[in-house]
Amino acid sequence: MENFTFYSPTFFVFGKDTENEAGRYVKQFGGSRVLIHYGGSSAKKSGLLDRVEASLQKEGIPYVMLGGVKPNPRSGLVYEGIELCRKEGVDFVLAVGGGSAIDSSKAIAAGTLYDGDFWDFYSGKPIEKALPVGTILTIAAAGSEGSPDSVITKEEGMFKRGAGSNAIRPKFSILNPALTQTLPPYQTAAGITDIMAHLYERYLTNTKEVEVTDRLIEALLLTMKHEGPRVIADPDNYEARANIMWAGMVAHNNTCGVGRSQDWNSHNIEHELSALYDCAHGAGLAVTMPAVFKYVMNHDVMRFAKVATRVWGCQMDFDHPEVTALEGIEAFRSFLCSIGMPKNFEELGAKEEDIPKLVDVLCNGDGRGGTISGFVTLTEEDCTKIYQAMV
Amino acid sequence: MENFTFYSPTFFVFGKDTENEAGRYVKQFGGSRVLIHYGGSSAKKSGLLDRVEASLQKEGIPYVMLGGVKPNPRSGLVYEGIELCRKEGVDFVLAVGGGSAIDSSKAIAAGTLYDGDFWDFYSGKPIEKALPVGTILTIAAAGSEGSPDSVITKEEGMFKRGAGSNAIRPKFSILNPALTQTLPPYQTAAGITDIMAHLYERYLTNTKEVEVTDRLIEALLLTMKHEGPRVIADPDNYEARANIMWAGMVAHNNTCGVGRSQDWNSHNIEHELSALYDCAHGAGLAVTMPAVFKYVMNHDVMRFAKVATRVWGCQMDFDHPEVTALEGIEAFRSFLCSIGMPKNFEELGAKEEDIPKLVDVLCNGDGRGGTISGFVTLTEEDCTKIYQAMV
C-alpha cells in the first residue's frame, strides 16, 4: 500500500425530509448571505426550491438565486455566478441539484475569491481558498457531494476539465433519497453507471496487496448490481434509492481508493464524448468502459478475473483466466444494457467520423503531450482503437 | 434505511515514517503546548517517543509527557492528566499508543475544560467541548483514531463505561503500519478480534434493506479473514498490517454502520470481563461473541446465514438455514482460535463463580434497569446463560 492522506470532513445529513434543515446547516457553517445555485425546472416544479427557500427564511438568511445549470456544466454560467456573488456580497454557495449544480457551485465558490480567470484552476493551478459550499443532492451519481472535485466544460473549444481541492469540499451535504425518485429512468441509470465507473477507476490499480480497498470497491459494486435493477423496475423504491445514494458517496470520497494508484482513463476518454455530443456522462461511460477494459485487460488479467468472480458471479476458469476476465467485462456490459444504457456510438449519438477529432482533443488538448495515463498509458493510436471499438 | 448524520472530519496520515510529521500537524491544528500521553515502555524503547519529541522540537512546540496508560485505561490517570494539563496550560493532547492511550487522551481533553468530575461524561452527560486531540496509532484495534468514542474504567467499583462526542474526535491521526510490527502475536490477534467485533456489532441490525452497509461490513470482515492469518504467520508483513490498519479505522468511523440499528451487546457483556479480570478486550470478545451469537441467532437466522455464506464461505443450506447460520458462527470461532485467541472462561482467566457478580454489574450497575439492549434485549437470566455458555 502506498502512503496517503485521507480527509473527508463533510457533514452528511441523510434521509427523508432533510432538505428542510438546509437553513440551519447554512447558519451552522457560517453562511449569512447565500447563493442558491440550481439546475432546471424540476427543482422548482417539485417544490424543492420552495422548501429550501423557506428553510433559509426561517433562519433569517438572505439569498439570491441562479438557476440554469445544465448537465456537463459550462464556464459561462460560472462567470455569471462569480459576478453575482461579488455584486451581492454572497458568503455561502448552496448547490441544489446533481453533480452539475455542485460542480458549478464549487467553481463559483473558488472563482469568487480569485482575482484571475477561474479557468486557471481547471488548467492546473491549485485552489487555495473558496467560499464555503453546501449541497442538497437530487441525483445519485457524481459523488461531488463528498469529493474535492469539480468538472467544468469551457465553451470555447469545448474542453471538459477537472479541478480538485479541499477548499471546495462541501461543508455539509444533504442527501434525501426521496428527492431522486422523480428522476427519469435514463438519468437514474446514467447515475448508477457513473457510480460504478468511480469504483472501476479505483479498482484498476497497479498497486499490489490492497485487499481492504479491493474488497470495499467490490462491496459497492455488488450493492449497485443488486439495487440498480430494483430502482429501474420501481423508481419509487425508497430503500433501493437510499442504498444507491450512500454507495455513490462512499464510492467517491476515496475511502476505497486510498493507498493505491487509480485509472481514470475511462473518464478521460468519455469526457470528450459528453463535451462534444452533450450526452449524459454516465451514458458515455457505459459505452466507454467495456471498450477500455477489453483493450487493457491483458495488462493484469487476474485483476479482471477477480472482479468477474467476486462481483459478477463468474466461475473462475483456472486454466484460462482471460476467459473469466472477458466474461466479467461482458457481464458488466450486459448489466448496463439491462438498465437502459447505450452500448455503442450509434445509441449514444456519437459519430465514427469524429474519432480523429476526439482523439486529438483527448491526447493533445489543453497542454497534454500525446498520451493519457492511468492503469495503462494510452497513445493516440490506442485511443483511436478504443473509440473504434465503440462503433 | 433510517435517517442519519455522518461526520468523520479527522485528517488521516497513513504510511511509513509518518510519525515524523506529528509536529507539523499539531501546529496545523492549532496546538502550541502539548501533552504527549502514552502507554508503557515499548514506545520509549522503540524510539518512537524520541521521534515524536524531535518532530515537536523541530516546530518549536513545548510539551509535557504523561505515560503509564494501561489496557482498559483507568480514571486515576485521567484525573492526573487533567491536573497536569491545567497546571501546564496545555492546549493540545497528543496520544501515542493504541485505543487505551487515545481513549485516555480524549477523557483528559474533555475533562480539562470541564469544571465538574470528568466521570459525569461517562455517566451520560454530553461532552460539549474538549481540547483538540491528535493521535499516533500503534495498535490496530479500537478504531478510536477515527471515532468520537472513549471507554474508561472507574477504579471505584470497576465500572467500564463509554462516552462519545464529536468534540473528542481526533483532529488528525497518524497511522504507520510499521509501528504495529513489534506488537506481540497475542495483542495483534486481540486487535484483529476487536476490529471484527466492531463489524459484527454493526452487522447485527434490526433495520431492513441495508445492502450497502451489509456489503461494506462483509468486505471488511473478508479483509480481516484474509489478512489476519498472514500477519500472525509473519508479524513483519507490512502490507498485511497496512490492510488491517485501514480496515480497523473504516470499521469504526461508522461509514458502514450508518442508517441501521446496531447491537453492542457483545461489547457490553465483554466489558465486565475485562473490567474484572483486566484481560485484553479483544480476547474477551473472542470468548463472548460466539456465545452471544448462538444465543440470539434465532432472532434473525437469515442474517446469520448471510454472513456465514458471504464471509465464511459456507454453503447455504436452503432447507435448514439455521444449520448454515450455526456453521458460520463456528467458522468465526475457529478462525479466532486459529489466530491464538482464547475460546472459554478458563483460557481467558475468568471464573464461573463470578457470573452472578458479572451479571449484576452488567445489568444493574451504573443506573441500568435490569436489562441490556441491542439486536435483542437481554435480561439478567439471558446474560447468565450467555456467560455460562462461555465456561
PDB file of C-alpha atoms in Angstrom, chain A residues 48-302:
ATOM      1  CA  LEU A  48     -37.906  21.563  -3.563  1.00  0.00           C
ATOM      2  CA  LEU A  49     -36.693  25.125  -4.118  1.00  0.00           C
ATOM      3  CA  ASP A  50     -39.662  26.465  -2.172  1.00  0.00           C
ATOM      4  CA  ARG A  51     -38.766  24.255   0.768  1.00  0.00           C
ATOM      5  CA  VAL A  52     -35.121  25.302   0.634  1.00  0.00           C
ATOM      6  CA  GLU A  53     -36.058  28.977   0.460  1.00  0.00           C
ATOM      7  CA  ALA A  54     -38.446  28.522   3.356  1.00  0.00           C
ATOM      8  CA  SER A  55     -35.727  26.944   5.467  1.00  0.00           C
ATOM      9  CA  LEU A  56     -33.390  29.893   4.783  1.00  0.00           C
ATOM     10  CA  GLN A  57     -36.154  32.388   5.511  1.00  0.00           C
ATOM     11  CA  LYS A  58     -36.880  30.620   8.774  1.00  0.00           C
ATOM     12  CA  GLU A  59     -33.294  31.302   9.842  1.00  0.00           C
ATOM     13  CA  GLY A  60     -33.447  34.882   8.555  1.00  0.00           C
ATOM     14  CA  ILE A  61     -30.746  34.278   5.965  1.00  0.00           C
ATOM     15  CA  PRO A  62     -30.990  36.425   2.793  1.00  0.00           C
ATOM     16  CA  TYR A  63     -30.242  34.773  -0.540  1.00  0.00           C
ATOM     17  CA  VAL A  64     -30.023  35.263  -4.282  1.00  0.00           C
ATOM     18  CA  MET A  65     -30.735  32.582  -6.837  1.00  0.00           C
ATOM     19  CA  LEU A  66     -29.079  31.454 -10.031  1.00  0.00           C
ATOM     20  CA  GLY A  67     -30.595  28.583 -11.980  1.00  0.00           C
ATOM     21  CA  GLY A  68     -29.931  27.125 -15.376  1.00  0.00           C
ATOM     22  CA  VAL A  69     -27.074  24.707 -14.642  1.00  0.00           C
ATOM     23  CA  LYS A  70     -27.056  22.079 -17.396  1.00  0.00           C
ATOM     24  CA  PRO A  71     -25.520  18.607 -17.453  1.00  0.00           C
ATOM     25  CA  ASN A  72     -21.839  18.993 -18.334  1.00  0.00           C
ATOM     26  CA  PRO A  73     -21.879  22.432 -16.689  1.00  0.00           C
ATOM     27  CA  ARG A  74     -20.411  25.279 -18.678  1.00  0.00           C
ATOM     28  CA  SER A  75     -17.952  28.011 -17.851  1.00  0.00           C
ATOM     29  CA  GLY A  76     -20.372  30.738 -18.991  1.00  0.00           C
ATOM     30  CA  LEU A  77     -22.702  30.230 -16.038  1.00  0.00           C
ATOM     31  CA  VAL A  78     -19.740  30.038 -13.668  1.00  0.00           C
ATOM     32  CA  TYR A  79     -18.592  33.508 -14.754  1.00  0.00           C
ATOM     33  CA  GLU A  80     -22.138  34.741 -14.248  1.00  0.00           C
ATOM     34  CA  GLY A  81     -22.280  33.201 -10.762  1.00  0.00           C
ATOM     35  CA  ILE A  82     -18.957  34.718  -9.746  1.00  0.00           C
ATOM     36  CA  GLU A  83     -20.124  38.161 -10.816  1.00  0.00           C
ATOM     37  CA  LEU A  84     -23.395  37.733  -8.929  1.00  0.00           C
ATOM     38  CA  CYS A  85     -21.647  36.579  -5.735  1.00  0.00           C
ATOM     39  CA  ARG A  86     -19.315  39.580  -5.802  1.00  0.00           C
ATOM     40  CA  LYS A  87     -22.088  42.040  -6.519  1.00  0.00           C
ATOM     41  CA  GLU A  88     -24.346  40.652  -3.803  1.00  0.00           C
ATOM     42  CA  GLY A  89     -21.682  40.006  -1.175  1.00  0.00           C
ATOM     43  CA  VAL A  90     -22.508  36.307  -1.028  1.00  0.00           C
ATOM     44  CA  ASP A  91     -20.548  34.334   1.584  1.00  0.00           C
ATOM     45  CA  PHE A  92     -22.014  30.819   1.088  1.00  0.00           C
ATOM     46  CA  VAL A  93     -22.908  28.857  -2.050  1.00  0.00           C
ATOM     47  CA  LEU A  94     -25.742  26.333  -1.697  1.00  0.00           C
ATOM     48  CA  ALA A  95     -25.975  23.889  -4.582  1.00  0.00           C
ATOM     49  CA  VAL A  96     -29.358  22.282  -5.231  1.00  0.00           C
ATOM     50  CA  GLY A  97     -29.179  19.514  -7.800  1.00  0.00           C
ATOM     51  CA  GLY A  98     -26.874  16.796  -9.052  1.00  0.00           C
ATOM     52  CA  GLY A  99     -23.166  16.765  -9.766  1.00  0.00           C
ATOM     53  CA  SER A 100     -23.505  19.530 -12.350  1.00  0.00           C
ATOM     54  CA  ALA A 101     -25.046  22.027  -9.938  1.00  0.00           C
ATOM     55  CA  ILE A 102     -22.498  21.074  -7.281  1.00  0.00           C
ATOM     56  CA  ASP A 103     -19.501  21.265  -9.624  1.00  0.00           C
ATOM     57  CA  SER A 104     -20.673  24.620 -10.946  1.00  0.00           C
ATOM     58  CA  SER A 105     -21.148  25.833  -7.355  1.00  0.00           C
ATOM     59  CA  LYS A 106     -17.634  24.747  -6.424  1.00  0.00           C
ATOM     60  CA  ALA A 107     -16.230  26.646  -9.406  1.00  0.00           C
ATOM     61  CA  ILE A 108     -18.193  29.770  -8.446  1.00  0.00           C
ATOM     62  CA  ALA A 109     -17.063  29.431  -4.817  1.00  0.00           C
ATOM     63  CA  ALA A 110     -13.391  29.272  -5.830  1.00  0.00           C
ATOM     64  CA  GLY A 111     -13.659  31.885  -8.578  1.00  0.00           C
ATOM     65  CA  THR A 112     -15.344  34.490  -6.381  1.00  0.00           C
ATOM     66  CA  LEU A 113     -12.277  34.742  -4.140  1.00  0.00           C
ATOM     67  CA  TYR A 114      -9.766  34.739  -7.022  1.00  0.00           C
ATOM     68  CA  ASP A 115      -8.575  37.768  -8.957  1.00  0.00           C
ATOM     69  CA  GLY A 116      -7.715  35.918 -12.167  1.00  0.00           C
ATOM     70  CA  ASP A 117      -9.760  33.777 -14.547  1.00  0.00           C
ATOM     71  CA  PHE A 118     -11.332  30.844 -12.666  1.00  0.00           C
ATOM     72  CA  TRP A 119     -10.416  28.568 -15.605  1.00  0.00           C
ATOM     73  CA  ASP A 120      -6.815  28.730 -14.322  1.00  0.00           C
ATOM     74  CA  PHE A 121      -7.932  26.217 -11.660  1.00  0.00           C
ATOM     75  CA  TYR A 122      -9.102  23.847 -14.398  1.00  0.00           C
ATOM     76  CA  SER A 123      -5.728  24.154 -16.130  1.00  0.00           C
ATOM     77  CA  GLY A 124      -3.714  23.021 -13.123  1.00  0.00           C
ATOM     78  CA  LYS A 125      -3.486  25.960 -10.716  1.00  0.00           C
ATOM     79  CA  PRO A 126      -4.194  24.837  -7.132  1.00  0.00           C
ATOM     80  CA  ILE A 127      -7.318  26.222  -5.462  1.00  0.00           C
ATOM     81  CA  GLU A 128      -6.248  27.698  -2.153  1.00  0.00           C
ATOM     82  CA  LYS A 129      -9.445  29.311  -0.938  1.00  0.00           C
ATOM     83  CA  ALA A 130     -13.112  29.351  -1.762  1.00  0.00           C
ATOM     84  CA  LEU A 131     -16.438  30.397  -0.306  1.00  0.00           C
ATOM     85  CA  PRO A 132     -17.960  27.586   1.774  1.00  0.00           C
ATOM     86  CA  VAL A 133     -20.227  25.298  -0.243  1.00  0.00           C
ATOM     87  CA  GLY A 134     -23.222  23.247   0.928  1.00  0.00           C
ATOM     88  CA  THR A 135     -25.214  20.841  -1.195  1.00  0.00           C
ATOM     89  CA  ILE A 136     -28.707  19.391  -1.453  1.00  0.00           C
ATOM     90  CA  LEU A 137     -28.292  16.398  -3.692  1.00  0.00           C
ATOM     91  CA  THR A 138     -31.017  15.340  -6.150  1.00  0.00           C
ATOM     92  CA  ILE A 139     -29.122  12.807  -8.286  1.00  0.00           C
ATOM     93  CA  ALA A 140     -27.008   9.897  -7.014  1.00  0.00           C
ATOM     94  CA  ALA A 141     -24.150   9.797  -9.468  1.00  0.00           C
ATOM     95  CA  ALA A 142     -21.176  12.131  -9.463  1.00  0.00           C
ATOM     96  CA  GLY A 143     -20.191  11.819  -5.827  1.00  0.00           C
ATOM     97  CA  SER A 144     -19.431  15.528  -5.867  1.00  0.00           C
ATOM     98  CA  GLU A 145     -21.344  15.904  -2.588  1.00  0.00           C
ATOM     99  CA  GLY A 146     -18.423  14.324  -0.746  1.00  0.00           C
ATOM    100  CA  SER A 147     -15.500  14.989  -3.028  1.00  0.00           C
ATOM    101  CA  PRO A 148     -12.984  17.790  -3.525  1.00  0.00           C
ATOM    102  CA  ASP A 149     -13.532  17.627  -7.301  1.00  0.00           C
ATOM    103  CA  SER A 150     -15.312  19.704  -9.902  1.00  0.00           C
ATOM    104  CA  VAL A 151     -15.558  19.210 -13.676  1.00  0.00           C
ATOM    105  CA  ILE A 152     -16.452  22.123 -15.956  1.00  0.00           C
ATOM    106  CA  THR A 153     -16.664  22.428 -19.735  1.00  0.00           C
ATOM    107  CA  LYS A 154     -15.154  25.512 -21.335  1.00  0.00           C
ATOM    108  CA  GLU A 155     -17.424  26.595 -24.147  1.00  0.00           C
ATOM    109  CA  GLU A 156     -14.535  27.930 -26.219  1.00  0.00           C
ATOM    110  CA  GLY A 157     -13.015  24.752 -27.651  1.00  0.00           C
ATOM    111  CA  MET A 158     -15.383  22.510 -25.634  1.00  0.00           C
ATOM    112  CA  PHE A 159     -12.649  21.451 -23.209  1.00  0.00           C
ATOM    113  CA  LYS A 160     -14.028  19.409 -20.307  1.00  0.00           C
ATOM    114  CA  ARG A 161     -11.555  19.549 -17.440  1.00  0.00           C
ATOM    115  CA  GLY A 162     -11.416  18.911 -13.711  1.00  0.00           C
ATOM    116  CA  ALA A 163     -10.064  20.682 -10.647  1.00  0.00           C
ATOM    117  CA  GLY A 164      -9.751  19.434  -7.077  1.00  0.00           C
ATOM    118  CA  SER A 165      -9.028  20.954  -3.686  1.00  0.00           C
ATOM    119  CA  ASN A 166     -10.027  20.516  -0.065  1.00  0.00           C
ATOM    120  CA  ALA A 167     -11.055  24.179  -0.211  1.00  0.00           C
ATOM    121  CA  ILE A 168     -14.087  23.285  -2.341  1.00  0.00           C
ATOM    122  CA  ARG A 169     -15.194  20.218  -0.373  1.00  0.00           C
ATOM    123  CA  PRO A 170     -18.793  20.729   0.735  1.00  0.00           C
ATOM    124  CA  LYS A 171     -19.135  21.794   4.380  1.00  0.00           C
ATOM    125  CA  PHE A 172     -22.379  19.870   4.539  1.00  0.00           C
ATOM    126  CA  SER A 173     -24.334  17.722   2.124  1.00  0.00           C
ATOM    127  CA  ILE A 174     -27.998  16.900   2.476  1.00  0.00           C
ATOM    128  CA  LEU A 175     -28.912  13.562   0.920  1.00  0.00           C
ATOM    129  CA  ASN A 176     -32.610  12.754   0.746  1.00  0.00           C
ATOM    130  CA  PRO A 177     -33.119   9.631  -1.381  1.00  0.00           C
ATOM    131  CA  ALA A 178     -36.773  10.598  -1.934  1.00  0.00           C
ATOM    132  CA  LEU A 179     -35.601  13.601  -3.973  1.00  0.00           C
ATOM    133  CA  THR A 180     -34.120  11.186  -6.537  1.00  0.00           C
ATOM    134  CA  GLN A 181     -37.415   9.315  -7.004  1.00  0.00           C
ATOM    135  CA  THR A 182     -38.665  11.743  -9.669  1.00  0.00           C
ATOM    136  CA  LEU A 183     -35.574  11.232 -11.814  1.00  0.00           C
ATOM    137  CA  PRO A 184     -36.380   9.652 -15.211  1.00  0.00           C
ATOM    138  CA  PRO A 185     -35.122   6.050 -15.635  1.00  0.00           C
ATOM    139  CA  TYR A 186     -32.452   7.018 -18.169  1.00  0.00           C
ATOM    140  CA  GLN A 187     -30.880   9.564 -15.824  1.00  0.00           C
ATOM    141  CA  THR A 188     -31.160   7.145 -12.919  1.00  0.00           C
ATOM    142  CA  ALA A 189     -29.316   4.521 -14.944  1.00  0.00           C
ATOM    143  CA  ALA A 190     -26.696   7.046 -16.032  1.00  0.00           C
ATOM    144  CA  GLY A 191     -26.125   7.853 -12.364  1.00  0.00           C
ATOM    145  CA  ILE A 192     -25.759   4.177 -11.490  1.00  0.00           C
ATOM    146  CA  THR A 193     -23.215   3.836 -14.287  1.00  0.00           C
ATOM    147  CA  ASP A 194     -21.256   6.853 -13.103  1.00  0.00           C
ATOM    148  CA  ILE A 195     -21.065   5.445  -9.575  1.00  0.00           C
ATOM    149  CA  MET A 196     -19.858   2.095 -10.912  1.00  0.00           C
ATOM    150  CA  ALA A 197     -17.298   3.911 -13.046  1.00  0.00           C
ATOM    151  CA  HIS A 198     -15.912   5.661  -9.948  1.00  0.00           C
ATOM    152  CA  LEU A 199     -15.451   2.201  -8.467  1.00  0.00           C
ATOM    153  CA  TYR A 200     -13.838   0.622 -11.533  1.00  0.00           C
ATOM    154  CA  GLU A 201     -11.478   3.583 -11.969  1.00  0.00           C
ATOM    155  CA  ARG A 202     -10.202   2.858  -8.456  1.00  0.00           C
ATOM    156  CA  TYR A 203     -10.226  -0.903  -8.917  1.00  0.00           C
ATOM    157  CA  LEU A 204      -7.870  -0.706 -11.898  1.00  0.00           C
ATOM    158  CA  THR A 205      -4.656  -0.199  -9.994  1.00  0.00           C
ATOM    159  CA  ASN A 206      -1.020  -1.106 -10.356  1.00  0.00           C
ATOM    160  CA  THR A 207      -0.539  -1.195  -6.581  1.00  0.00           C
ATOM    161  CA  LYS A 208      -0.202  -4.680  -5.127  1.00  0.00           C
ATOM    162  CA  GLU A 209      -1.658  -6.045  -1.871  1.00  0.00           C
ATOM    163  CA  VAL A 210      -4.568  -3.696  -1.396  1.00  0.00           C
ATOM    164  CA  GLU A 211      -7.129  -6.208  -0.182  1.00  0.00           C
ATOM    165  CA  VAL A 212      -9.054  -3.772   2.008  1.00  0.00           C
ATOM    166  CA  THR A 213      -9.774  -1.287  -0.775  1.00  0.00           C
ATOM    167  CA  ASP A 214     -10.341  -4.073  -3.330  1.00  0.00           C
ATOM    168  CA  ARG A 215     -12.950  -5.570  -1.019  1.00  0.00           C
ATOM    169  CA  LEU A 216     -14.622  -2.217  -0.303  1.00  0.00           C
ATOM    170  CA  ILE A 217     -14.883  -1.461  -4.019  1.00  0.00           C
ATOM    171  CA  GLU A 218     -16.319  -4.915  -4.697  1.00  0.00           C
ATOM    172  CA  ALA A 219     -18.839  -4.373  -1.875  1.00  0.00           C
ATOM    173  CA  LEU A 220     -20.103  -1.191  -3.507  1.00  0.00           C
ATOM    174  CA  LEU A 221     -20.204  -2.774  -6.979  1.00  0.00           C
ATOM    175  CA  LEU A 222     -22.243  -5.645  -5.517  1.00  0.00           C
ATOM    176  CA  THR A 223     -24.580  -3.104  -3.958  1.00  0.00           C
ATOM    177  CA  MET A 224     -25.092  -1.370  -7.308  1.00  0.00           C
ATOM    178  CA  LYS A 225     -25.610  -4.703  -9.032  1.00  0.00           C
ATOM    179  CA  HIS A 226     -28.324  -5.538  -6.501  1.00  0.00           C
ATOM    180  CA  GLU A 227     -30.029  -2.153  -6.174  1.00  0.00           C
ATOM    181  CA  GLY A 228     -29.691  -0.868  -9.755  1.00  0.00           C
ATOM    182  CA  PRO A 229     -32.282  -3.153 -11.350  1.00  0.00           C
ATOM    183  CA  ARG A 230     -34.602  -2.724  -8.345  1.00  0.00           C
ATOM    184  CA  VAL A 231     -34.726   1.027  -8.762  1.00  0.00           C
ATOM    185  CA  ILE A 232     -35.148   0.820 -12.538  1.00  0.00           C
ATOM    186  CA  ALA A 233     -38.056  -1.589 -12.055  1.00  0.00           C
ATOM    187  CA  ASP A 234     -39.606   0.563  -9.321  1.00  0.00           C
ATOM    188  CA  PRO A 235     -38.479   4.216  -9.345  1.00  0.00           C
ATOM    189  CA  ASP A 236     -40.329   4.862  -6.074  1.00  0.00           C
ATOM    190  CA  ASN A 237     -38.353   2.243  -4.154  1.00  0.00           C
ATOM    191  CA  TYR A 238     -37.007   4.474  -1.381  1.00  0.00           C
ATOM    192  CA  GLU A 239     -34.799   1.750   0.121  1.00  0.00           C
ATOM    193  CA  ALA A 240     -33.058   0.976  -3.167  1.00  0.00           C
ATOM    194  CA  ARG A 241     -32.613   4.728  -3.787  1.00  0.00           C
ATOM    195  CA  ALA A 242     -31.132   5.102  -0.293  1.00  0.00           C
ATOM    196  CA  ASN A 243     -28.624   2.285  -0.735  1.00  0.00           C
ATOM    197  CA  ILE A 244     -27.528   3.695  -4.095  1.00  0.00           C
ATOM    198  CA  MET A 245     -27.227   7.217  -2.710  1.00  0.00           C
ATOM    199  CA  TRP A 246     -24.906   6.244   0.159  1.00  0.00           C
ATOM    200  CA  ALA A 247     -22.925   3.935  -2.136  1.00  0.00           C
ATOM    201  CA  GLY A 248     -22.476   6.865  -4.519  1.00  0.00           C
ATOM    202  CA  MET A 249     -20.952   9.000  -1.788  1.00  0.00           C
ATOM    203  CA  VAL A 250     -18.628   6.308  -0.392  1.00  0.00           C
ATOM    204  CA  ALA A 251     -17.603   5.371  -3.946  1.00  0.00           C
ATOM    205  CA  HIS A 252     -16.130   8.804  -4.499  1.00  0.00           C
ATOM    206  CA  ASN A 253     -14.960  10.266  -1.173  1.00  0.00           C
ATOM    207  CA  ASN A 254     -11.936   7.968  -1.612  1.00  0.00           C
ATOM    208  CA  THR A 255     -12.450   5.704   1.419  1.00  0.00           C
ATOM    209  CA  CYS A 256     -11.989   2.850  -1.051  1.00  0.00           C
ATOM    210  CA  GLY A 257      -9.370   4.497  -3.264  1.00  0.00           C
ATOM    211  CA  VAL A 258      -6.631   5.428  -0.813  1.00  0.00           C
ATOM    212  CA  GLY A 259      -3.121   3.989  -0.927  1.00  0.00           C
ATOM    213  CA  ARG A 260      -3.410   2.702  -4.493  1.00  0.00           C
ATOM    214  CA  SER A 261      -2.817   4.048  -7.974  1.00  0.00           C
ATOM    215  CA  GLN A 262      -6.059   4.668  -9.852  1.00  0.00           C
ATOM    216  CA  ASP A 263      -7.009   4.645 -13.521  1.00  0.00           C
ATOM    217  CA  TRP A 264      -9.403   7.409 -14.737  1.00  0.00           C
ATOM    218  CA  ASN A 265      -8.686   6.719 -18.405  1.00  0.00           C
ATOM    219  CA  SER A 266     -12.322   5.768 -18.995  1.00  0.00           C
ATOM    220  CA  HIS A 267     -13.391   9.108 -17.548  1.00  0.00           C
ATOM    221  CA  ASN A 268     -10.907  10.976 -19.705  1.00  0.00           C
ATOM    222  CA  ILE A 269     -11.975   9.135 -22.849  1.00  0.00           C
ATOM    223  CA  GLU A 270     -15.645   9.699 -22.044  1.00  0.00           C
ATOM    224  CA  HIS A 271     -15.230  13.374 -21.212  1.00  0.00           C
ATOM    225  CA  GLU A 272     -14.570  14.109 -24.889  1.00  0.00           C
ATOM    226  CA  LEU A 273     -17.824  12.377 -25.823  1.00  0.00           C
ATOM    227  CA  SER A 274     -20.030  14.300 -23.416  1.00  0.00           C
ATOM    228  CA  ALA A 275     -18.213  17.528 -24.237  1.00  0.00           C
ATOM    229  CA  LEU A 276     -18.810  17.094 -27.996  1.00  0.00           C
ATOM    230  CA  TYR A 277     -22.250  15.471 -28.031  1.00  0.00           C
ATOM    231  CA  ASP A 278     -23.585  16.735 -24.721  1.00  0.00           C
ATOM    232  CA  CYS A 279     -24.664  13.196 -23.859  1.00  0.00           C
ATOM    233  CA  ALA A 280     -25.177  12.097 -20.260  1.00  0.00           C
ATOM    234  CA  HIS A 281     -21.783  11.413 -18.675  1.00  0.00           C
ATOM    235  CA  GLY A 282     -22.972   8.049 -17.346  1.00  0.00           C
ATOM    236  CA  ALA A 283     -24.282   7.031 -20.753  1.00  0.00           C
ATOM    237  CA  GLY A 284     -20.939   7.883 -22.305  1.00  0.00           C
ATOM    238  CA  LEU A 285     -19.199   5.829 -19.632  1.00  0.00           C
ATOM    239  CA  ALA A 286     -21.449   2.843 -20.354  1.00  0.00           C
ATOM    240  CA  VAL A 287     -20.156   2.791 -23.918  1.00  0.00           C
ATOM    241  CA  THR A 288     -16.578   3.664 -22.988  1.00  0.00           C
ATOM    242  CA  MET A 289     -15.788   1.315 -20.097  1.00  0.00           C
ATOM    243  CA  PRO A 290     -16.250  -2.083 -21.759  1.00  0.00           C
ATOM    244  CA  ALA A 291     -14.161  -0.916 -24.713  1.00  0.00           C
ATOM    245  CA  VAL A 292     -11.376   0.364 -22.477  1.00  0.00           C
ATOM    246  CA  PHE A 293     -11.438  -2.700 -20.237  1.00  0.00           C
ATOM    247  CA  LYS A 294     -11.146  -5.119 -23.155  1.00  0.00           C
ATOM    248  CA  TYR A 295      -8.283  -3.090 -24.567  1.00  0.00           C
ATOM    249  CA  VAL A 296      -6.258  -3.020 -21.328  1.00  0.00           C
ATOM    250  CA  MET A 297      -7.370  -6.381 -19.891  1.00  0.00           C
ATOM    251  CA  ASN A 298      -4.134  -8.218 -20.602  1.00  0.00           C
ATOM    252  CA  HIS A 299      -2.157  -5.688 -18.576  1.00  0.00           C
ATOM    253  CA  ASP A 300      -3.460  -7.531 -15.463  1.00  0.00           C
ATOM    254  CA  VAL A 301      -5.790 -10.314 -16.427  1.00  0.00           C
ATOM    255  CA  MET A 302      -6.035 -11.669 -12.870  1.00  0.00           C
TER     256      MET A 302
END
